[in-house]
mmCIF file of C-alpha atoms and ligand atoms in Angstrom:
data_model
loop_
_atom_site.group_PDB
_atom_site.id
_atom_site.type_symbol
_atom_site.label_atom_id
_atom_site.label_comp_id
_atom_site.label_asym_id
_atom_site.label_seq_id
_atom_site.Cartn_x
_atom_site.Cartn_y
_atom_site.Cartn_z
ATOM 1 C CA UNK A 1 128.089 157.998 69.527
ATOM 2 C CA UNK A 2 129.026 159.495 66.180
ATOM 3 C CA UNK A 3 130.397 163.024 66.130
ATOM 4 C CA UNK A 4 128.629 165.620 64.054
ATOM 5 C CA UNK A 5 130.876 168.030 62.260
ATOM 6 C CA UNK A 6 128.463 170.673 61.087
ATOM 7 C CA UNK A 7 124.797 170.735 61.794
ATOM 8 C CA UNK A 8 121.862 172.687 60.546
ATOM 9 C CA UNK A 9 119.351 171.718 63.156
ATOM 10 C CA UNK A 10 115.927 172.599 64.412
ATOM 11 C CA UNK A 11 115.147 172.411 68.171
ATOM 12 C CA UNK A 12 114.300 168.898 69.292
ATOM 13 C CA UNK A 13 111.901 167.974 72.098
ATOM 14 C CA UNK A 14 112.066 165.217 74.731
ATOM 15 C CA UNK A 15 115.489 165.370 76.378
ATOM 16 C CA UNK A 16 116.992 166.340 79.703
ATOM 17 C CA UNK A 17 120.345 167.064 81.284
ATOM 18 C CA UNK A 18 122.310 164.510 83.274
ATOM 19 C CA UNK A 19 124.539 165.215 86.249
ATOM 20 C CA UNK A 20 127.629 164.112 84.320
ATOM 21 C CA UNK A 21 127.221 166.855 81.729
ATOM 22 C CA UNK A 22 125.650 164.750 79.014
ATOM 23 C CA UNK A 23 122.105 165.235 77.767
ATOM 24 C CA UNK A 24 119.755 162.292 77.413
ATOM 25 C CA UNK A 25 117.289 161.881 74.568
ATOM 26 C CA UNK A 26 113.912 160.679 75.872
ATOM 27 C CA UNK A 27 112.246 160.230 72.506
ATOM 28 C CA UNK A 28 112.804 156.501 72.094
ATOM 29 C CA UNK A 29 113.783 153.757 74.549
ATOM 30 C CA UNK A 30 117.416 153.888 73.473
ATOM 31 C CA UNK A 31 117.891 156.960 75.689
ATOM 32 C CA UNK A 32 121.035 158.086 73.890
ATOM 33 C CA UNK A 33 123.339 160.156 76.111
ATOM 34 C CA UNK A 34 125.203 162.789 74.208
ATOM 35 C CA UNK A 35 128.142 165.070 74.711
ATOM 36 C CA UNK A 36 128.531 168.229 72.679
ATOM 37 C CA UNK A 37 128.848 167.445 68.984
ATOM 38 C CA UNK A 38 127.585 163.867 69.172
ATOM 39 C CA UNK A 39 124.686 162.320 67.305
ATOM 40 C CA UNK A 40 122.308 159.680 68.616
ATOM 41 C CA UNK A 41 122.084 156.204 67.161
ATOM 42 C CA UNK A 42 119.364 157.376 64.761
ATOM 43 C CA UNK A 43 121.969 159.803 63.372
ATOM 44 C CA UNK A 44 119.473 162.618 62.840
ATOM 45 C CA UNK A 45 119.186 163.892 66.418
ATOM 46 C CA UNK A 46 122.259 165.544 67.804
ATOM 47 C CA UNK A 47 123.615 167.784 70.526
ATOM 48 C CA UNK A 48 124.562 171.189 69.276
ATOM 49 C CA UNK A 49 125.172 174.345 71.312
ATOM 50 C CA UNK A 50 124.202 172.397 74.412
ATOM 51 C CA UNK A 51 120.733 171.409 73.246
ATOM 52 C CA UNK A 52 119.094 168.665 71.237
ATOM 53 C CA UNK A 53 118.407 169.341 67.569
ATOM 54 C CA UNK A 54 116.728 167.508 64.733
ATOM 55 C CA UNK A 55 119.121 167.797 61.808
ATOM 56 C CA UNK A 56 116.679 166.716 59.114
ATOM 57 C CA UNK A 57 113.800 169.107 59.735
ATOM 58 C CA UNK A 58 112.282 170.106 56.392
ATOM 59 C CA UNK A 59 114.432 167.697 54.376
ATOM 60 C CA UNK A 60 113.300 164.632 52.532
ATOM 61 C CA UNK A 61 114.646 161.859 50.356
ATOM 62 C CA UNK A 62 111.806 162.470 47.901
ATOM 63 C CA UNK A 63 108.028 162.405 47.557
ATOM 64 C CA UNK A 64 105.914 159.768 45.850
ATOM 65 C CA UNK A 65 102.241 159.077 45.473
ATOM 66 C CA UNK A 66 101.606 155.468 46.463
ATOM 67 C CA UNK A 67 98.466 153.376 46.849
ATOM 68 C CA UNK A 68 97.411 153.343 50.512
ATOM 69 C CA UNK A 69 97.493 149.523 50.297
ATOM 70 C CA UNK A 70 101.257 149.726 49.931
ATOM 71 C CA UNK A 71 101.804 151.043 53.484
ATOM 72 C CA UNK A 72 100.168 148.450 53.994
ATOM 73 C CA UNK A 73 96.722 149.640 55.093
ATOM 74 C CA UNK A 74 93.830 147.596 53.730
ATOM 75 C CA UNK A 75 91.055 149.118 55.846
ATOM 76 C CA UNK A 76 91.810 152.833 55.591
ATOM 77 C CA UNK A 77 90.270 154.685 52.634
ATOM 78 C CA UNK A 78 90.889 151.741 50.254
ATOM 79 C CA UNK A 79 92.032 152.512 46.752
ATOM 80 C CA UNK A 80 93.111 156.071 47.532
ATOM 81 C CA UNK A 81 96.464 157.722 46.786
ATOM 82 C CA UNK A 82 98.746 158.751 49.655
ATOM 83 C CA UNK A 83 101.578 161.259 49.410
ATOM 84 C CA UNK A 84 104.541 159.454 50.946
ATOM 85 C CA UNK A 85 107.889 160.682 52.159
ATOM 86 C CA UNK A 86 110.710 159.924 54.537
ATOM 87 C CA UNK A 87 113.919 161.531 55.674
ATOM 88 C CA UNK A 88 117.025 159.611 56.765
ATOM 89 C CA UNK A 89 118.171 157.492 59.669
ATOM 90 C CA UNK A 90 116.382 155.078 62.003
ATOM 91 C CA UNK A 91 116.288 154.255 65.705
ATOM 92 C CA UNK A 92 116.419 150.512 65.112
ATOM 93 C CA UNK A 93 119.302 148.608 63.581
ATOM 94 C CA UNK A 94 117.467 145.768 61.841
ATOM 95 C CA UNK A 95 119.922 143.564 60.006
ATOM 96 C CA UNK A 96 117.193 142.641 57.526
ATOM 97 C CA UNK A 97 116.107 146.223 56.780
ATOM 98 C CA UNK A 98 114.204 146.398 53.512
ATOM 99 C CA UNK A 99 114.633 150.197 53.219
ATOM 100 C CA UNK A 100 118.266 150.374 54.240
ATOM 101 C CA UNK A 101 119.318 152.915 51.609
ATOM 102 C CA UNK A 102 117.159 155.480 53.424
ATOM 103 C CA UNK A 103 117.109 154.296 57.006
ATOM 104 C CA UNK A 104 120.852 153.684 57.170
ATOM 105 C CA UNK A 105 121.716 156.824 55.268
ATOM 106 C CA UNK A 106 124.637 158.662 56.768
ATOM 107 C CA UNK A 107 125.032 160.933 53.761
ATOM 108 C CA UNK A 108 122.615 163.807 53.975
ATOM 109 C CA UNK A 109 123.191 164.435 50.271
ATOM 110 C CA UNK A 110 120.440 161.879 49.838
ATOM 111 C CA UNK A 111 118.022 164.433 51.267
ATOM 112 C CA UNK A 112 117.592 166.301 48.050
ATOM 113 C CA UNK A 113 114.187 167.840 48.697
ATOM 114 C CA UNK A 114 113.424 170.704 51.054
ATOM 115 C CA UNK A 115 109.771 171.168 51.843
ATOM 116 C CA UNK A 116 107.853 173.174 54.406
ATOM 117 C CA UNK A 117 104.843 171.576 56.127
ATOM 118 C CA UNK A 118 102.559 173.904 54.139
ATOM 119 C CA UNK A 119 104.173 172.913 50.836
ATOM 120 C CA UNK A 120 103.616 169.223 51.602
ATOM 121 C CA UNK A 121 99.981 169.777 52.565
ATOM 122 C CA UNK A 122 99.402 171.824 49.424
ATOM 123 C CA UNK A 123 101.042 169.194 47.236
ATOM 124 C CA UNK A 124 98.880 166.474 48.775
ATOM 125 C CA UNK A 125 95.710 168.471 48.156
ATOM 126 C CA UNK A 126 96.731 169.462 44.625
ATOM 127 C CA UNK A 127 97.481 165.867 43.662
ATOM 128 C CA UNK A 128 94.212 164.493 45.026
ATOM 129 C CA UNK A 129 95.765 162.571 47.905
ATOM 130 C CA UNK A 130 93.484 161.839 50.842
ATOM 131 C CA UNK A 131 96.390 161.364 53.207
ATOM 132 C CA UNK A 132 100.095 161.912 53.768
ATOM 133 C CA UNK A 133 102.280 159.014 54.917
ATOM 134 C CA UNK A 134 105.387 159.366 57.092
ATOM 135 C CA UNK A 135 107.213 156.328 55.857
ATOM 136 C CA UNK A 136 110.385 154.878 54.236
ATOM 137 C CA UNK A 137 112.165 155.533 57.544
ATOM 138 C CA UNK A 138 110.638 155.689 61.021
ATOM 139 C CA UNK A 139 108.894 159.040 61.642
ATOM 140 C CA UNK A 140 109.453 158.759 65.392
ATOM 141 C CA UNK A 141 112.949 160.166 64.910
ATOM 142 C CA UNK A 142 111.701 163.213 63.004
ATOM 143 C CA UNK A 143 108.721 163.780 65.281
ATOM 144 C CA UNK A 144 108.865 167.590 65.267
ATOM 145 C CA UNK A 145 108.778 167.768 61.467
ATOM 146 C CA UNK A 146 106.090 165.067 61.199
ATOM 147 C CA UNK A 147 103.880 166.845 63.749
ATOM 148 C CA UNK A 148 104.170 170.187 61.923
ATOM 149 C CA UNK A 149 103.374 168.554 58.576
ATOM 150 C CA UNK A 150 100.446 166.719 60.150
ATOM 151 C CA UNK A 151 98.988 169.957 61.506
ATOM 152 C CA UNK A 152 99.261 171.614 58.106
ATOM 153 C CA UNK A 153 97.605 168.594 56.502
ATOM 154 C CA UNK A 154 94.719 168.452 58.954
ATOM 155 C CA UNK A 155 94.047 172.137 58.323
ATOM 156 C CA UNK A 156 93.438 171.177 54.678
ATOM 157 C CA UNK A 157 91.397 168.059 55.408
ATOM 158 C CA UNK A 158 94.278 165.708 54.582
ATOM 159 C CA UNK A 159 94.733 162.780 56.946
ATOM 160 C CA UNK A 160 97.978 161.484 58.391
ATOM 161 C CA UNK A 161 99.446 157.988 58.290
ATOM 162 C CA UNK A 162 102.474 156.718 60.220
ATOM 163 C CA UNK A 163 104.487 153.703 59.158
ATOM 164 C CA UNK A 164 106.545 152.849 62.188
ATOM 165 C CA UNK A 165 108.181 150.232 64.360
ATOM 166 C CA UNK A 166 106.374 151.651 67.381
ATOM 167 C CA UNK A 167 109.609 152.080 69.349
ATOM 168 C CA UNK A 168 108.871 155.306 71.182
ATOM 169 C CA UNK A 169 108.651 156.555 74.769
ATOM 170 C CA UNK A 170 105.409 157.329 76.536
ATOM 171 C CA UNK A 171 105.240 161.144 76.434
ATOM 172 C CA UNK A 172 106.247 161.570 72.764
ATOM 173 C CA UNK A 173 103.922 158.682 71.877
ATOM 174 C CA UNK A 174 100.987 160.730 73.114
ATOM 175 C CA UNK A 175 102.008 163.796 71.106
ATOM 176 C CA UNK A 176 102.857 161.856 67.966
ATOM 177 C CA UNK A 177 99.637 159.838 67.736
ATOM 178 C CA UNK A 178 97.470 162.812 68.600
ATOM 179 C CA UNK A 179 98.372 163.984 65.105
ATOM 180 C CA UNK A 180 97.921 160.673 63.301
ATOM 181 C CA UNK A 181 94.752 159.186 61.822
ATOM 182 C CA UNK A 182 96.151 155.805 60.893
ATOM 183 C CA UNK A 183 99.273 153.737 61.397
ATOM 184 C CA UNK A 184 100.910 150.587 60.289
ATOM 185 C CA UNK A 185 103.061 149.244 63.102
ATOM 186 C CA UNK A 186 105.777 146.684 62.489
ATOM 187 C CA UNK A 187 105.629 143.867 64.998
ATOM 188 C CA UNK A 188 108.907 142.384 63.906
ATOM 189 C CA UNK A 189 108.672 139.185 65.918
ATOM 190 C CA UNK A 190 107.260 137.952 69.192
ATOM 191 C CA UNK A 191 110.417 137.302 71.184
ATOM 192 C CA UNK A 192 112.705 139.662 73.033
ATOM 193 C CA UNK A 193 115.603 137.589 71.681
ATOM 194 C CA UNK A 194 114.779 138.513 68.087
ATOM 195 C CA UNK A 195 114.508 142.207 68.870
ATOM 196 C CA UNK A 196 117.758 142.151 70.808
ATOM 197 C CA UNK A 197 119.772 140.067 68.360
ATOM 198 C CA UNK A 198 118.568 141.452 65.048
ATOM 199 C CA UNK A 199 117.350 144.985 65.873
ATOM 200 C CA UNK A 200 119.308 145.960 69.032
ATOM 201 C CA UNK A 201 116.030 146.961 70.623
ATOM 202 C CA UNK A 202 113.184 145.477 72.654
ATOM 203 C CA UNK A 203 109.742 144.015 72.091
ATOM 204 C CA UNK A 204 107.990 145.339 75.208
ATOM 205 C CA UNK A 205 107.813 149.039 74.146
ATOM 206 C CA UNK A 206 106.323 148.006 70.803
ATOM 207 C CA UNK A 207 103.601 146.013 72.530
ATOM 208 C CA UNK A 208 102.939 149.036 74.750
ATOM 209 C CA UNK A 209 102.488 151.191 71.666
ATOM 210 C CA UNK A 210 100.005 148.712 70.199
ATOM 211 C CA UNK A 211 97.982 148.584 73.403
ATOM 212 C CA UNK A 212 98.101 152.360 73.665
ATOM 213 C CA UNK A 213 96.768 152.745 70.131
ATOM 214 C CA UNK A 214 93.955 150.304 70.750
ATOM 215 C CA UNK A 215 92.804 151.452 74.153
ATOM 216 C CA UNK A 216 93.663 155.148 74.339
ATOM 217 C CA UNK A 217 93.318 156.559 70.832
ATOM 218 C CA UNK A 218 91.008 156.548 67.823
ATOM 219 C CA UNK A 219 93.894 155.946 65.436
ATOM 220 C CA UNK A 220 93.122 153.211 62.921
ATOM 221 C CA UNK A 221 96.030 150.800 62.877
ATOM 222 C CA UNK A 222 97.166 147.607 61.252
ATOM 223 C CA UNK A 223 100.141 145.380 62.074
ATOM 224 C CA UNK A 224 102.825 143.990 59.795
ATOM 225 C CA UNK A 225 105.135 141.092 60.564
ATOM 226 C CA UNK A 226 107.891 140.300 58.089
ATOM 227 C CA UNK A 227 108.490 136.562 58.287
ATOM 228 C CA UNK A 228 112.170 135.608 58.127
ATOM 229 C CA UNK A 229 112.927 131.917 57.646
ATOM 230 C CA UNK A 230 114.276 130.366 60.819
ATOM 231 C CA UNK A 231 114.119 133.589 62.826
ATOM 232 C CA UNK A 232 110.476 134.388 63.628
ATOM 233 C CA UNK A 233 108.367 131.979 61.593
ATOM 234 C CA UNK A 234 107.884 128.959 63.855
ATOM 235 C CA UNK A 235 104.235 127.921 64.245
ATOM 236 C CA UNK A 236 104.646 128.282 67.992
ATOM 237 C CA UNK A 237 105.801 131.907 67.778
ATOM 238 C CA UNK A 238 103.156 132.763 65.205
ATOM 239 C CA UNK A 239 100.480 131.281 67.455
ATOM 240 C CA UNK A 240 101.770 133.266 70.451
ATOM 241 C CA UNK A 241 101.818 136.488 68.421
ATOM 242 C CA UNK A 242 98.331 135.914 67.042
ATOM 243 C CA UNK A 243 96.909 135.019 70.447
ATOM 244 C CA UNK A 244 98.400 138.175 71.942
ATOM 245 C CA UNK A 245 96.809 140.307 69.218
ATOM 246 C CA UNK A 246 93.472 138.566 69.767
ATOM 247 C CA UNK A 247 93.594 138.867 73.573
ATOM 248 C CA UNK A 248 94.984 142.396 73.877
ATOM 249 C CA UNK A 249 93.766 144.126 70.747
ATOM 250 C CA UNK A 250 90.742 142.117 69.652
ATOM 251 C CA UNK A 251 89.768 140.392 66.405
ATOM 252 C CA UNK A 252 89.417 143.491 64.217
ATOM 253 C CA UNK A 253 93.030 144.675 64.031
ATOM 254 C CA UNK A 254 94.321 143.572 60.620
ATOM 255 C CA UNK A 255 97.520 141.545 60.606
ATOM 256 C CA UNK A 256 99.784 141.382 57.538
ATOM 257 C CA UNK A 257 102.346 138.602 57.172
ATOM 258 C CA UNK A 258 104.814 139.665 54.521
ATOM 259 C CA UNK A 259 107.618 137.921 52.689
ATOM 260 C CA UNK A 260 111.269 138.677 53.414
ATOM 261 C CA UNK A 261 113.852 139.027 50.677
ATOM 262 C CA UNK A 262 117.600 139.026 51.379
ATOM 263 C CA UNK A 263 118.769 142.586 52.029
ATOM 264 C CA UNK A 264 121.180 144.825 53.944
ATOM 265 C CA UNK A 265 123.121 142.606 56.395
ATOM 266 C CA UNK A 266 120.997 139.533 56.013
ATOM 267 C CA UNK A 267 121.937 138.147 52.628
ATOM 268 C CA UNK A 268 122.416 134.572 53.758
ATOM 269 C CA UNK A 269 118.713 133.798 54.215
ATOM 270 C CA UNK A 270 116.422 132.540 51.490
ATOM 271 C CA UNK A 271 113.251 134.480 50.659
ATOM 272 C CA UNK A 272 110.200 133.462 52.653
ATOM 273 C CA UNK A 273 108.416 130.530 50.975
ATOM 274 C CA UNK A 274 104.773 131.357 50.153
ATOM 275 C CA UNK A 275 103.697 128.294 52.167
ATOM 276 C CA UNK A 276 105.066 129.920 55.326
ATOM 277 C CA UNK A 277 102.851 132.953 54.787
ATOM 278 C CA UNK A 278 99.828 130.775 54.165
ATOM 279 C CA UNK A 279 100.542 128.774 57.324
ATOM 280 C CA UNK A 280 100.867 131.980 59.327
ATOM 281 C CA UNK A 281 97.581 133.238 57.942
ATOM 282 C CA UNK A 282 95.805 130.014 58.879
ATOM 283 C CA UNK A 283 97.220 130.098 62.421
ATOM 284 C CA UNK A 284 96.094 133.695 62.957
ATOM 285 C CA UNK A 285 92.642 133.033 61.549
ATOM 286 C CA UNK A 286 92.297 129.954 63.733
ATOM 287 C CA UNK A 287 92.736 132.035 66.888
ATOM 288 C CA UNK A 288 89.874 134.244 65.726
ATOM 289 C CA UNK A 289 91.428 137.230 63.972
ATOM 290 C CA UNK A 290 89.064 138.558 61.307
ATOM 291 C CA UNK A 291 91.486 140.155 58.877
ATOM 292 C CA UNK A 292 94.769 138.408 58.139
ATOM 293 C CA UNK A 293 96.705 139.077 54.937
ATOM 294 C CA UNK A 294 99.764 137.913 53.064
ATOM 295 C CA UNK A 295 102.073 140.467 51.469
ATOM 296 C CA UNK A 296 105.014 140.673 49.056
ATOM 297 C CA UNK A 297 103.709 137.650 47.151
ATOM 298 C CA UNK A 298 101.179 137.503 44.357
ATOM 299 C CA UNK A 299 98.214 135.721 45.892
ATOM 300 C CA UNK A 300 94.924 137.471 45.312
ATOM 301 C CA UNK A 301 92.760 135.300 47.536
ATOM 302 C CA UNK A 302 94.912 135.895 50.641
ATOM 303 C CA UNK A 303 95.230 139.622 49.947
ATOM 304 C CA UNK A 304 91.475 140.108 49.824
ATOM 305 C CA UNK A 305 89.112 140.992 52.666
ATOM 306 C CA UNK A 306 86.306 138.642 53.698
ATOM 307 C CA UNK A 307 83.224 139.326 55.801
ATOM 308 C CA UNK A 308 83.534 137.926 59.310
ATOM 309 C CA UNK A 309 79.768 137.527 59.361
ATOM 310 C CA UNK A 310 78.958 135.578 56.201
ATOM 311 C CA UNK A 311 82.324 134.922 54.546
ATOM 312 C CA UNK A 312 81.556 136.945 51.405
ATOM 313 C CA UNK A 313 84.502 138.587 49.711
ATOM 314 C CA UNK A 314 84.234 142.280 50.594
ATOM 315 C CA UNK A 315 87.293 143.724 48.886
ATOM 316 C CA UNK A 316 89.283 141.934 46.207
ATOM 317 C CA UNK A 317 92.943 142.915 45.764
ATOM 318 C CA UNK A 318 95.540 142.087 43.177
ATOM 319 C CA UNK A 319 98.756 143.446 44.631
ATOM 320 C CA UNK A 320 97.694 147.023 45.469
ATOM 321 C CA UNK A 321 94.790 147.209 43.063
ATOM 322 C CA UNK A 322 91.144 146.909 44.113
ATOM 323 C CA UNK A 323 89.499 144.255 41.936
ATOM 324 C CA UNK A 324 86.171 143.775 43.739
ATOM 325 C CA UNK A 325 84.050 145.867 46.114
ATOM 326 C CA UNK A 326 81.156 144.498 48.112
ATOM 327 C CA UNK A 327 80.791 147.119 50.845
ATOM 328 C CA UNK A 328 78.049 149.630 51.413
ATOM 329 C CA UNK A 329 78.921 153.305 51.783
ATOM 330 C CA UNK A 330 79.058 152.888 55.566
ATOM 331 C CA UNK A 331 81.489 149.981 55.444
ATOM 332 C CA UNK A 332 78.938 147.198 55.949
ATOM 333 C CA UNK A 333 78.768 143.936 53.997
ATOM 334 C CA UNK A 334 76.275 144.212 51.144
ATOM 335 C CA UNK A 335 75.253 140.591 51.678
ATOM 336 C CA UNK A 336 74.666 140.322 55.443
ATOM 337 C CA UNK A 337 75.101 143.853 56.815
ATOM 338 C CA UNK A 338 77.957 142.977 59.191
ATOM 339 C CA UNK A 339 80.364 145.854 59.804
ATOM 340 C CA UNK A 340 83.813 145.643 58.325
ATOM 341 C CA UNK A 341 86.248 147.304 60.720
ATOM 342 C CA UNK A 342 88.143 150.255 59.331
ATOM 343 C CA UNK A 343 87.808 153.766 57.964
ATOM 344 C CA UNK A 344 85.634 153.854 54.861
ATOM 345 C CA UNK A 345 84.280 156.852 53.061
ATOM 346 C CA UNK A 346 81.985 155.879 50.210
ATOM 347 C CA UNK A 347 83.190 153.768 47.328
ATOM 348 C CA UNK A 348 86.775 152.610 46.855
ATOM 349 C CA UNK A 349 89.261 154.928 45.178
ATOM 350 C CA UNK A 350 90.724 154.200 41.760
ATOM 351 C CA UNK A 351 94.401 154.974 42.236
ATOM 352 C CA UNK A 352 95.384 151.392 41.442
ATOM 353 C CA UNK A 353 98.938 150.140 41.879
ATOM 354 C CA UNK A 354 100.734 153.163 40.419
ATOM 355 C CA UNK A 355 103.659 154.928 42.024
ATOM 356 C CA UNK A 356 104.293 158.489 40.900
ATOM 357 C CA UNK A 357 107.089 160.875 41.924
ATOM 358 C CA UNK A 358 105.965 164.337 42.987
ATOM 359 C CA UNK A 359 107.876 167.586 43.147
ATOM 360 C CA UNK A 360 107.364 169.353 46.480
ATOM 361 C CA UNK A 361 109.184 172.475 47.666
ATOM 362 C CA UNK A 362 112.667 172.976 46.279
ATOM 363 C CA UNK A 363 115.141 170.408 45.030
ATOM 364 C CA UNK A 364 118.848 170.797 45.633
ATOM 365 C CA UNK A 365 121.311 170.061 42.873
ATOM 366 C CA UNK A 366 123.766 167.394 43.964
HETATM 367 S S1 SF4 B 1 115.463 159.101 68.955
HETATM 368 FE FE1 SF4 B 1 117.579 158.870 68.230
HETATM 369 S S2 SF4 B 1 118.827 160.083 69.657
HETATM 370 FE FE2 SF4 B 1 116.817 159.774 70.624
HETATM 371 S S3 SF4 B 1 117.101 157.939 71.902
HETATM 372 FE FE3 SF4 B 1 116.252 157.250 69.952
HETATM 373 S S4 SF4 B 1 118.054 156.704 68.702
HETATM 374 FE FE4 SF4 B 1 118.799 157.961 70.423
#
């Protein structure tokens, strides 16, 4: 465990004392055991004055308005802008991390923005965002801050979106998702070996989170799997993953296969060939999944949504931009009337593919 020299923390939940004098964090299945002054693996939760604290409460690495499709969520208020932010740290150690400058941050000087939950909710409303996304790094590790922001947002009619690896314990899972309206969950692979070797974590808790979301909540969720050549892209593994989604979650949970690019501690792998993504999409469709997408490549036809009833194109997408819309106000196909799964509210938004920085709260000079 890393030692923390000086901390400015807010009380953290989900921990207990051990007989040997340490305290154990029960937020995620790592169960870090801390002595006074130590930080957990996520780096943002720490023991201070004999209690657990969250050291990043109210601090952010910056705020941006993104298209909701970028989370990625293709079936949740399509075309609308989402106010997005993250903090620092992560509870996984993925060698291929695509956001490593934030998730691996050990320098809190990166957290230049200070924002209260009310300030974030007000900024979202003022900028016309329909939702706020807890993203860039995993919000599980800053649960207390995310929950407070989510409550402030709901009070203003703003919805909440989590972008997460789903690596969380049972009790905090219930609290966290009670405050969320939508989620994109990374299913990084479909073998325990991958999770252990490349993320120092485990697959089983992630699958539990997915089943929990499906069977015990009303949270709209989609799944993303980053395909890494030679690591998780064999047709056999993709078939097993797709069959599990079909059997346990049903045909209407969207599945995004996205392209890897060399990053962080995995610079020796080539980017994912587009053919691999197309093969994965075909495999998942063949097992019966209705909504399977490719991501991180420019391929409009495989980023669009098709009606499971008649095959008509329902929503056309070019990267994050809506290019065609064939849904009724209630989310049904205009051609055959079949329901498209998701959360729809009238016509598509017009945010397009823009990304815009937003000033929220106060900014520190560094
Ligand atoms: S949330 Fe952080 S401190 Fe708690 S168990 Fe997970 S990695 Fe450790």
